[in-house]
mmCIF file of C-alpha atoms in Angstrom:
data_model
loop_
_atom_site.group_PDB
_atom_site.id
_atom_site.type_symbol
_atom_site.label_atom_id
_atom_site.label_comp_id
_atom_site.label_asym_id
_atom_site.label_seq_id
_atom_site.Cartn_x
_atom_site.Cartn_y
_atom_site.Cartn_z
ATOM 1 C CA UNK M 1 6.133 10.297 11.793
ATOM 2 C CA UNK M 2 6.661 6.872 11.514
ATOM 3 C CA UNK M 3 5.486 4.887 8.301
ATOM 4 C CA UNK M 4 3.517 1.315 10.844
ATOM 5 C CA UNK M 5 5.347 -2.215 11.030
ATOM 6 C CA UNK M 6 5.192 -4.409 8.133
ATOM 7 C CA UNK M 7 4.920 -0.736 5.899
ATOM 8 C CA UNK M 8 8.484 0.556 3.990
ATOM 9 C CA UNK M 9 6.903 3.002 1.254
ATOM 10 C CA UNK M 10 7.546 6.683 2.948
ATOM 11 C CA UNK M 11 7.937 8.887 -0.045
ATOM 12 C CA UNK M 12 4.481 10.716 0.932
ATOM 13 C CA UNK M 13 5.493 10.837 4.539
ATOM 14 C CA UNK M 14 9.132 11.924 3.706
ATOM 15 C CA UNK M 15 6.755 14.928 1.828
ATOM 16 C CA UNK M 16 5.231 16.173 4.600
ATOM 17 C CA UNK M 17 8.097 16.434 6.682
ATOM 18 C CA UNK M 18 9.460 18.367 4.654
ATOM 19 C CA UNK M 19 5.494 20.833 4.665
ATOM 20 C CA UNK M 20 5.196 20.664 7.693
ATOM 21 C CA UNK M 21 9.322 22.093 8.501
ATOM 22 C CA UNK M 22 8.511 24.663 5.583
ATOM 23 C CA UNK M 23 6.267 25.561 7.871
ATOM 24 C CA UNK M 24 8.128 25.594 10.941
ATOM 25 C CA UNK M 25 7.208 22.354 12.397
ATOM 26 C CA UNK M 26 9.693 20.576 14.040
ATOM 27 C CA UNK M 27 8.799 16.728 12.178
ATOM 28 C CA UNK M 28 10.661 13.819 13.557
ATOM 29 C CA UNK M 29 10.310 11.096 11.146
ATOM 30 C CA UNK M 30 11.483 7.677 13.055
ATOM 31 C CA UNK M 31 11.356 5.999 9.772
ATOM 32 C CA UNK M 32 9.190 3.015 8.357
ATOM 33 C CA UNK M 33 8.435 -0.543 9.776
ATOM 34 C CA UNK M 34 8.104 0.979 13.352
ATOM 35 C CA UNK M 35 6.653 -0.809 15.714
ATOM 36 C CA UNK M 36 3.164 0.124 17.815
ATOM 37 C CA UNK M 37 5.655 -0.237 20.868
ATOM 38 C CA UNK M 38 8.399 2.018 19.734
ATOM 39 C CA UNK M 39 6.274 5.109 18.111
ATOM 40 C CA UNK M 40 4.306 5.361 20.708
ATOM 41 C CA UNK M 41 7.875 5.568 22.913
ATOM 42 C CA UNK M 42 9.299 7.922 20.913
ATOM 43 C CA UNK M 43 5.730 9.811 20.961
ATOM 44 C CA UNK M 44 7.053 9.434 24.578
ATOM 45 C CA UNK M 45 11.141 10.479 24.247
ATOM 46 C CA UNK M 46 10.469 13.581 21.993
ATOM 47 C CA UNK M 47 7.095 14.938 23.778
ATOM 48 C CA UNK M 48 4.999 15.581 20.383
ATOM 49 C CA UNK M 49 1.633 16.898 20.031
ATOM 50 C CA UNK M 50 0.827 15.602 17.116
ATOM 51 C CA UNK M 51 1.373 11.801 15.863
ATOM 52 C CA UNK M 52 1.266 10.843 12.200
ATOM 53 C CA UNK M 53 0.944 7.177 10.514
ATOM 54 C CA UNK M 54 1.777 6.390 6.628
ATOM 55 C CA UNK M 55 0.838 3.249 4.921
ATOM 56 C CA UNK M 56 1.341 2.488 1.504
ATOM 57 C CA UNK M 57 0.162 -1.204 1.240
ATOM 58 C CA UNK M 58 -3.870 -2.649 2.900
ATOM 59 C CA UNK M 59 -2.506 -4.294 5.935
ATOM 60 C CA UNK M 60 -0.856 -0.996 7.833
ATOM 61 C CA UNK M 61 -4.671 -0.107 7.757
ATOM 62 C CA UNK M 62 -5.322 -3.277 10.579
ATOM 63 C CA UNK M 63 -1.517 -2.076 11.759
ATOM 64 C CA UNK M 64 -3.053 1.291 12.275
ATOM 65 C CA UNK M 65 -6.588 0.776 14.442
ATOM 66 C CA UNK M 66 -3.801 -1.644 17.054
ATOM 67 C CA UNK M 67 -1.950 2.091 17.819
ATOM 68 C CA UNK M 68 -5.011 3.833 17.986
ATOM 69 C CA UNK M 69 -6.439 0.693 20.233
ATOM 70 C CA UNK M 70 -3.160 1.344 22.374
ATOM 71 C CA UNK M 71 -2.470 4.752 21.887
ATOM 72 C CA UNK M 72 -6.121 5.210 24.166
ATOM 73 C CA UNK M 73 -5.284 2.387 26.198
ATOM 74 C CA UNK M 74 -1.898 3.603 27.194
ATOM 75 C CA UNK M 75 -3.836 6.827 28.143
ATOM 76 C CA UNK M 76 -2.277 9.518 25.370
ATOM 77 C CA UNK M 77 -4.038 12.950 24.292
ATOM 78 C CA UNK M 78 -2.140 13.256 20.646
ATOM 79 C CA UNK M 79 -3.880 14.131 17.926
ATOM 80 C CA UNK M 80 -3.449 10.783 15.262
ATOM 81 C CA UNK M 81 -3.419 11.193 11.890
ATOM 82 C CA UNK M 82 -3.350 8.896 9.326
ATOM 83 C CA UNK M 83 -2.585 9.313 5.558
ATOM 84 C CA UNK M 84 -0.669 7.142 2.508
ATOM 85 C CA UNK M 85 -2.250 5.645 -0.551
ATOM 86 C CA UNK M 86 -3.944 2.855 1.196
ATOM 87 C CA UNK M 87 -5.861 5.259 3.802
ATOM 88 C CA UNK M 88 -8.976 6.000 3.533
ATOM 89 C CA UNK M 89 -11.460 9.190 4.564
ATOM 90 C CA UNK M 90 -13.643 5.971 5.081
ATOM 91 C CA UNK M 91 -10.915 3.296 6.581
ATOM 92 C CA UNK M 92 -10.372 6.555 9.836
ATOM 93 C CA UNK M 93 -14.051 7.023 10.114
ATOM 94 C CA UNK M 94 -14.796 3.402 10.374
ATOM 95 C CA UNK M 95 -12.298 1.259 11.368
ATOM 96 C CA UNK M 96 -9.527 3.738 13.394
ATOM 97 C CA UNK M 97 -11.448 6.869 14.487
ATOM 98 C CA UNK M 98 -13.687 4.289 17.614
ATOM 99 C CA UNK M 99 -11.106 3.167 18.896
ATOM 100 C CA UNK M 100 -9.493 6.998 20.134
ATOM 101 C CA UNK M 101 -11.020 9.265 19.042
ATOM 102 C CA UNK M 102 -11.790 11.907 21.998
ATOM 103 C CA UNK M 103 -12.944 16.360 20.979
ATOM 104 C CA UNK M 104 -9.198 16.249 23.134
ATOM 105 C CA UNK M 105 -7.261 13.695 20.249
ATOM 106 C CA UNK M 106 -8.341 12.622 17.700
ATOM 107 C CA UNK M 107 -8.792 10.682 14.647
ATOM 108 C CA UNK M 108 -7.681 12.648 11.220
ATOM 109 C CA UNK M 109 -7.980 12.082 7.857
ATOM 110 C CA UNK M 110 -5.178 13.930 5.718
ATOM 111 C CA UNK M 111 -5.728 12.961 2.287
ATOM 112 C CA UNK M 112 -2.522 14.338 1.047
ATOM 113 C CA UNK M 113 0.626 16.583 1.458
ATOM 114 C CA UNK M 114 -0.585 19.799 0.823
ATOM 115 C CA UNK M 115 -3.009 19.719 3.552
ATOM 116 C CA UNK M 116 -0.923 18.082 6.392
ATOM 117 C CA UNK M 117 -0.772 21.934 7.570
ATOM 118 C CA UNK M 118 -4.548 23.094 7.633
ATOM 119 C CA UNK M 119 -4.648 19.943 9.202
ATOM 120 C CA UNK M 120 -1.870 20.475 12.543
ATOM 121 C CA UNK M 121 -2.622 24.309 12.400
ATOM 122 C CA UNK M 122 -5.822 24.007 12.830
ATOM 123 C CA UNK M 123 -5.030 21.155 15.779
ATOM 124 C CA UNK M 124 -2.750 23.111 17.371
ATOM 125 C CA UNK M 125 -4.871 26.903 17.106
ATOM 126 C CA UNK M 126 -7.593 28.643 19.311
ATOM 127 C CA UNK M 127 -10.650 27.359 16.936
ATOM 128 C CA UNK M 128 -9.096 23.686 17.297
ATOM 129 C CA UNK M 129 -13.150 22.955 19.484
ATOM 130 C CA UNK M 130 -14.500 23.650 16.660
ATOM 131 C CA UNK M 131 -13.149 22.358 14.083
ATOM 132 C CA UNK M 132 -12.447 19.030 15.596
ATOM 133 C CA UNK M 133 -16.071 18.138 16.583
ATOM 134 C CA UNK M 134 -16.697 19.237 12.567
ATOM 135 C CA UNK M 135 -14.892 16.545 12.049
ATOM 136 C CA UNK M 136 -16.008 14.486 14.915
ATOM 137 C CA UNK M 137 -20.419 14.904 13.175
ATOM 138 C CA UNK M 138 -18.871 14.033 9.808
ATOM 139 C CA UNK M 139 -17.198 10.545 10.735
ATOM 140 C CA UNK M 140 -20.248 10.200 13.100
ATOM 141 C CA UNK M 141 -21.698 10.363 9.283
ATOM 142 C CA UNK M 142 -19.577 8.642 7.420
ATOM 143 C CA UNK M 143 -20.106 5.257 9.787
ATOM 144 C CA UNK M 144 -24.054 6.013 9.923
ATOM 145 C CA UNK M 145 -24.112 5.151 6.343
ATOM 146 C CA UNK M 146 -21.946 2.411 5.890
ATOM 147 C CA UNK M 147 -22.861 -0.165 8.565
ATOM 148 C CA UNK M 148 -26.585 0.963 6.896
ATOM 149 C CA UNK M 149 -25.232 -0.669 3.019
ATOM 150 C CA UNK M 150 -24.038 -3.049 5.425
ATOM 151 C CA UNK M 151 -27.563 -4.247 6.888
ATOM 152 C CA UNK M 152 -28.665 -4.429 2.594
ATOM 153 C CA UNK M 153 -25.954 -6.660 1.660
ATOM 154 C CA UNK M 154 -26.380 -11.228 2.332
ATOM 155 C CA UNK M 155 -23.614 -13.879 3.039
ATOM 156 C CA UNK M 156 -23.284 -16.961 1.969
ATOM 157 C CA UNK M 157 -22.668 -19.769 4.390
ATOM 158 C CA UNK M 158 -19.329 -21.080 3.620
ATOM 159 C CA UNK M 159 -21.051 -24.176 2.883
ATOM 160 C CA UNK M 160 -23.085 -22.861 0.476
ATOM 161 C CA UNK M 161 -20.820 -21.056 -1.295
ATOM 162 C CA UNK M 162 -18.562 -23.998 -1.644
ATOM 163 C CA UNK M 163 -21.784 -25.581 -3.630
ATOM 164 C CA UNK M 164 -21.707 -22.964 -6.203
ATOM 165 C CA UNK M 165 -17.488 -23.144 -6.363
ATOM 166 C CA UNK M 166 -16.606 -23.436 -10.045
ATOM 167 C CA UNK M 167 -16.311 -26.707 -10.703
ATOM 168 C CA UNK M 168 -13.681 -26.686 -14.186
ATOM 169 C CA UNK M 169 -12.587 -30.661 -15.878
ATOM 170 C CA UNK M 170 -9.177 -30.872 -15.321
ATOM 171 C CA UNK M 171 -9.767 -33.568 -18.707
ATOM 172 C CA UNK M 172 -11.327 -31.327 -20.899
ATOM 173 C CA UNK M 173 -9.580 -28.567 -20.115
ATOM 174 C CA UNK M 174 -5.559 -30.167 -18.986
ATOM 175 C CA UNK M 175 -3.236 -27.318 -17.051
ATOM 176 C CA UNK M 176 -0.740 -25.891 -19.002
ATOM 177 C CA UNK M 177 1.988 -27.886 -19.915
ATOM 178 C CA UNK M 178 4.785 -28.497 -17.610
ATOM 179 C CA UNK M 179 7.387 -25.286 -17.029
ATOM 180 C CA UNK M 180 11.419 -26.306 -17.817
ATOM 181 C CA UNK M 181 12.538 -25.775 -14.471
ATOM 182 C CA UNK M 182 10.726 -25.591 -11.404
ATOM 183 C CA UNK M 183 12.054 -23.940 -7.767
ATOM 184 C CA UNK M 184 13.324 -20.290 -7.334
ATOM 185 C CA UNK M 185 14.792 -18.796 -10.758
ATOM 186 C CA UNK M 186 17.188 -15.071 -9.865
ATOM 187 C CA UNK M 187 16.865 -12.962 -12.040
ATOM 188 C CA UNK M 188 19.374 -10.505 -11.840
ATOM 189 C CA UNK M 189 21.122 -9.339 -15.636
ATOM 190 C CA UNK M 190 17.827 -6.677 -16.356
ATOM 191 C CA UNK M 191 18.886 -3.177 -16.044
ATOM 192 C CA UNK M 192 18.055 0.082 -15.496
ATOM 193 C CA UNK M 193 18.078 0.995 -19.189
ATOM 194 C CA UNK M 194 16.230 -1.764 -20.149
ATOM 195 C CA UNK M 195 13.126 -1.303 -18.141
ATOM 196 C CA UNK M 196 12.886 3.076 -18.345
ATOM 197 C CA UNK M 197 11.159 2.279 -21.727
ATOM 198 C CA UNK M 198 8.286 1.296 -19.470
ATOM 199 C CA UNK M 199 8.018 3.329 -17.108
ATOM 200 C CA UNK M 200 4.728 4.789 -15.958
ATOM 201 C CA UNK M 201 4.914 8.518 -15.758
ATOM 202 C CA UNK M 202 1.826 8.373 -14.147
ATOM 203 C CA UNK M 203 1.884 7.516 -10.475
ATOM 204 C CA UNK M 204 5.668 9.400 -10.375
ATOM 205 C CA UNK M 205 2.848 12.760 -10.415
ATOM 206 C CA UNK M 206 0.940 11.447 -7.779
ATOM 207 C CA UNK M 207 3.642 11.427 -5.762
ATOM 208 C CA UNK M 208 4.540 14.943 -5.864
ATOM 209 C CA UNK M 209 1.612 15.575 -6.019
ATOM 210 C CA UNK M 210 0.419 16.971 -9.474
ATOM 211 C CA UNK M 211 -2.892 16.069 -10.820
ATOM 212 C CA UNK M 212 -3.586 17.585 -13.938
ATOM 213 C CA UNK M 213 -7.370 18.331 -14.512
ATOM 214 C CA UNK M 214 -9.533 16.171 -17.977
ATOM 215 C CA UNK M 215 -8.350 16.445 -20.943
ATOM 216 C CA UNK M 216 -4.589 17.106 -19.121
ATOM 217 C CA UNK M 217 -4.666 14.508 -16.287
ATOM 218 C CA UNK M 218 -2.307 11.465 -16.991
ATOM 219 C CA UNK M 219 1.671 11.585 -18.617
ATOM 220 C CA UNK M 220 2.171 13.434 -20.980
ATOM 221 C CA UNK M 221 -1.213 15.437 -21.854
ATOM 222 C CA UNK M 222 -0.731 17.063 -18.413
ATOM 223 C CA UNK M 223 2.319 18.897 -19.287
ATOM 224 C CA UNK M 224 -0.481 20.994 -20.616
ATOM 225 C CA UNK M 225 -2.589 22.012 -17.544
ATOM 226 C CA UNK M 226 -2.957 24.856 -17.891
ATOM 227 C CA UNK M 227 -2.655 24.395 -13.729
ATOM 228 C CA UNK M 228 0.287 22.449 -12.860
ATOM 229 C CA UNK M 229 1.722 21.992 -16.916
ATOM 230 C CA UNK M 230 4.142 24.064 -16.341
ATOM 231 C CA UNK M 231 6.207 22.851 -13.233
ATOM 232 C CA UNK M 232 5.124 19.153 -14.201
ATOM 233 C CA UNK M 233 7.490 19.808 -17.296
ATOM 234 C CA UNK M 234 10.224 21.200 -14.616
ATOM 235 C CA UNK M 235 9.869 18.065 -12.465
ATOM 236 C CA UNK M 236 9.686 15.098 -15.442
ATOM 237 C CA UNK M 237 13.557 17.018 -16.701
ATOM 238 C CA UNK M 238 14.746 17.551 -13.074
ATOM 239 C CA UNK M 239 13.647 13.241 -12.783
ATOM 240 C CA UNK M 240 15.622 12.421 -16.067
ATOM 241 C CA UNK M 241 18.333 14.225 -15.425
ATOM 242 C CA UNK M 242 19.046 12.513 -12.494
ATOM 243 C CA UNK M 243 18.103 9.476 -13.661
ATOM 244 C CA UNK M 244 20.982 9.570 -16.333
ATOM 245 C CA UNK M 245 22.539 10.184 -13.401
ATOM 246 C CA UNK M 246 21.700 7.153 -12.073
ATOM 247 C CA UNK M 247 21.899 5.331 -14.978
ATOM 248 C CA UNK M 248 25.649 5.970 -15.145
ATOM 249 C CA UNK M 249 26.851 5.562 -11.955
ATOM 250 C CA UNK M 250 25.265 2.205 -11.438
ATOM 251 C CA UNK M 251 24.420 3.873 -8.047
ATOM 252 C CA UNK M 252 20.916 1.364 -8.219
ATOM 253 C CA UNK M 253 20.713 -1.583 -9.677
ATOM 254 C CA UNK M 254 17.462 -4.147 -10.203
ATOM 255 C CA UNK M 255 16.622 -8.003 -8.319
ATOM 256 C CA UNK M 256 13.815 -10.239 -9.173
ATOM 257 C CA UNK M 257 13.086 -13.746 -8.364
ATOM 258 C CA UNK M 258 10.272 -16.364 -9.669
ATOM 259 C CA UNK M 259 9.484 -19.429 -8.306
ATOM 260 C CA UNK M 260 7.872 -22.196 -10.268
ATOM 261 C CA UNK M 261 5.963 -24.589 -8.181
ATOM 262 C CA UNK M 262 4.669 -28.577 -8.499
ATOM 263 C CA UNK M 263 0.920 -27.349 -6.769
ATOM 264 C CA UNK M 264 -2.121 -30.100 -6.125
ATOM 265 C CA UNK M 265 -5.699 -28.165 -4.519
ATOM 266 C CA UNK M 266 -6.557 -29.859 -1.089
ATOM 267 C CA UNK M 267 -9.422 -32.842 -1.012
ATOM 268 C CA UNK M 268 -11.471 -30.013 -0.641
ATOM 269 C CA UNK M 269 -10.960 -28.404 -3.076
ATOM 270 C CA UNK M 270 -10.531 -25.159 -0.648
ATOM 271 C CA UNK M 271 -6.395 -24.845 -0.373
ATOM 272 C CA UNK M 272 -3.350 -25.237 -2.262
ATOM 273 C CA UNK M 273 -0.750 -27.589 -1.590
ATOM 274 C CA UNK M 274 2.883 -26.736 -2.799
ATOM 275 C CA UNK M 275 5.883 -29.303 -3.199
ATOM 276 C CA UNK M 276 9.310 -28.191 -3.702
ATOM 277 C CA UNK M 277 9.482 -31.235 -6.488
ATOM 278 C CA UNK M 278 7.806 -33.670 -8.603
ATOM 279 C CA UNK M 279 9.171 -36.903 -6.065
ATOM 280 C CA UNK M 280 8.343 -34.587 -3.742
ATOM 281 C CA UNK M 281 3.930 -34.731 -5.214
ATOM 282 C CA UNK M 282 4.142 -38.683 -6.187
ATOM 283 C CA UNK M 283 4.972 -39.128 -2.032
ATOM 284 C CA UNK M 284 2.376 -36.149 -0.960
ATOM 285 C CA UNK M 285 4.385 -34.256 1.080
ATOM 286 C CA UNK M 286 3.772 -30.415 0.641
ATOM 287 C CA UNK M 287 6.230 -28.515 2.017
ATOM 288 C CA UNK M 288 3.291 -25.438 1.909
ATOM 289 C CA UNK M 289 -0.147 -24.027 2.036
ATOM 290 C CA UNK M 290 -1.335 -21.432 -0.103
ATOM 291 C CA UNK M 291 -5.214 -21.297 2.588
ATOM 292 C CA UNK M 292 -7.068 -19.380 0.332
ATOM 293 C CA UNK M 293 -10.391 -17.540 0.648
ATOM 294 C CA UNK M 294 -13.817 -18.235 -1.229
ATOM 295 C CA UNK M 295 -16.078 -15.246 -2.316
ATOM 296 C CA UNK M 296 -19.501 -15.099 -0.009
ATOM 297 C CA UNK M 297 -21.096 -12.075 -0.528
ATOM 298 C CA UNK M 298 -24.142 -12.872 -2.656
ATOM 299 C CA UNK M 299 -24.815 -12.736 -6.052
ATOM 300 C CA UNK M 300 -27.880 -11.569 -7.723
ATOM 301 C CA UNK M 301 -26.611 -13.829 -11.677
ATOM 302 C CA UNK M 302 -25.044 -17.857 -11.370
ATOM 303 C CA UNK M 303 -22.556 -17.455 -11.253
ATOM 304 C CA UNK M 304 -20.157 -19.834 -9.401
ATOM 305 C CA UNK M 305 -18.312 -18.398 -5.562
ATOM 306 C CA UNK M 306 -14.627 -18.228 -6.902
ATOM 307 C CA UNK M 307 -11.590 -19.527 -5.183
ATOM 308 C CA UNK M 308 -8.036 -18.757 -6.915
ATOM 309 C CA UNK M 309 -8.267 -22.797 -5.389
ATOM 310 C CA UNK M 310 -10.816 -23.947 -7.613
ATOM 311 C CA UNK M 311 -8.624 -22.874 -10.855
ATOM 312 C CA UNK M 312 -5.018 -26.232 -8.958
ATOM 313 C CA UNK M 313 -5.430 -28.622 -10.422
ATOM 314 C CA UNK M 314 -6.351 -31.536 -7.983
ATOM 315 C CA UNK M 315 -3.490 -34.659 -6.966
ATOM 316 C CA UNK M 316 -3.318 -36.651 -9.828
ATOM 317 C CA UNK M 317 -2.479 -33.953 -11.952
ATOM 318 C CA UNK M 318 0.367 -31.927 -12.789
ATOM 319 C CA UNK M 319 -0.338 -28.390 -12.155
ATOM 320 C CA UNK M 320 1.641 -25.912 -10.739
ATOM 321 C CA UNK M 321 2.037 -22.824 -9.434
ATOM 322 C CA UNK M 322 3.891 -19.570 -9.648
ATOM 323 C CA UNK M 323 5.029 -16.662 -7.911
ATOM 324 C CA UNK M 324 7.162 -13.737 -8.363
ATOM 325 C CA UNK M 325 9.207 -10.099 -6.546
ATOM 326 C CA UNK M 326 11.222 -7.711 -8.055
ATOM 327 C CA UNK M 327 12.777 -4.566 -6.282
ATOM 328 C CA UNK M 328 15.757 -1.821 -6.883
ATOM 329 C CA UNK M 329 17.737 -2.042 -4.973
ATOM 330 C CA UNK M 330 20.876 1.331 -3.822
ATOM 331 C CA UNK M 331 18.046 3.275 -3.139
ATOM 332 C CA UNK M 332 18.596 3.726 0.959
ATOM 333 C CA UNK M 333 22.213 4.447 0.483
ATOM 334 C CA UNK M 334 21.733 7.253 -2.833
ATOM 335 C CA UNK M 335 19.068 8.709 0.339
ATOM 336 C CA UNK M 336 21.409 9.075 2.856
ATOM 337 C CA UNK M 337 24.032 10.716 0.499
ATOM 338 C CA UNK M 338 21.467 13.555 0.278
ATOM 339 C CA UNK M 339 20.521 13.057 3.793
ATOM 340 C CA UNK M 340 23.899 13.459 4.265
ATOM 341 C CA UNK M 341 23.661 16.829 2.134
ATOM 342 C CA UNK M 342 20.153 18.198 3.236
ATOM 343 C CA UNK M 343 18.723 17.541 0.119
ATOM 344 C CA UNK M 344 15.560 16.636 0.828
ATOM 345 C CA UNK M 345 14.530 17.524 -3.093
ATOM 346 C CA UNK M 346 16.840 14.547 -4.505
ATOM 347 C CA UNK M 347 16.541 12.613 -1.551
ATOM 348 C CA UNK M 348 12.555 12.264 -2.326
ATOM 349 C CA UNK M 349 13.924 12.398 -6.311
ATOM 350 C CA UNK M 350 15.948 9.259 -5.886
ATOM 351 C CA UNK M 351 13.137 7.638 -4.147
ATOM 352 C CA UNK M 352 10.078 8.017 -6.695
ATOM 353 C CA UNK M 353 12.575 6.904 -9.058
ATOM 354 C CA UNK M 354 13.454 3.627 -7.339
ATOM 355 C CA UNK M 355 9.714 3.407 -7.175
ATOM 356 C CA UNK M 356 9.121 3.551 -10.976
ATOM 357 C CA UNK M 357 12.138 1.580 -11.701
#
């Protein structure tokens, strides 16, 4: 199993590894940010029966397609399993499956860790052909429905969309006042205690695949659910205990960066130029250009076809653009510690808490 190139999320993959391991399957987890070449190289080295790809962010979907194509070119015969928060059965059927799927080596979307044992046992069991045939037929129907739906959609040409863009009169609605400080600001004075009151615990339970039923779906109502309530409460209490240890030991810490830059839309209004300083703006010397997309799918209303560039004032105005990135550090060291102790539970728990921080 591997998290594909460009993606570092592996909590769900770790849970799958534990579930399969508890059912007597040998799992080789080769980590995160794995290139296609590394995945295929390790698959050959370990002589695996099944290959699993995981991903959380949208670009991972394209990388999974790349891996499927390369597996086909390389003559691989192993079934390919697709999983992760950004994946779906529809994407697997429409985008990934056509590049590799056969009765011998199907491509199958695995919804969550609890399904992994059923899927793998079916692929390695005596009834593999019947199981794969059912999925093949299902995916073919899904592709037909998907492409039939596209026939009913109409897209404007790019020039047509530009003619119906959003036009803001920046004399009437001037840009916001200039920031107090331009450039990059590092934020390293926020403690874990500061963010605890703001934690959204719902994704935490989703990570562990605990889902309450209406009206007990979200936190804290999930504790009242007849099916998962008691386990959810036990899990939450364990999380609170480990979180207190992490805060006390300072084994994790938070950092962020904020960037505020002078910005103007380009002459054609389709992109945004970024400047290091006001002097660079006056001299027309951008350091970067953000190429924006414009809506082109036909609308039934008179609403404009938007681009993010529409909201940035053109040259002659002092507009600005901001961006930020935040992260929790220290998790990798804690994970390594629990791995050395063969403590999968606290390994995954620490990752889930870092994700919430």
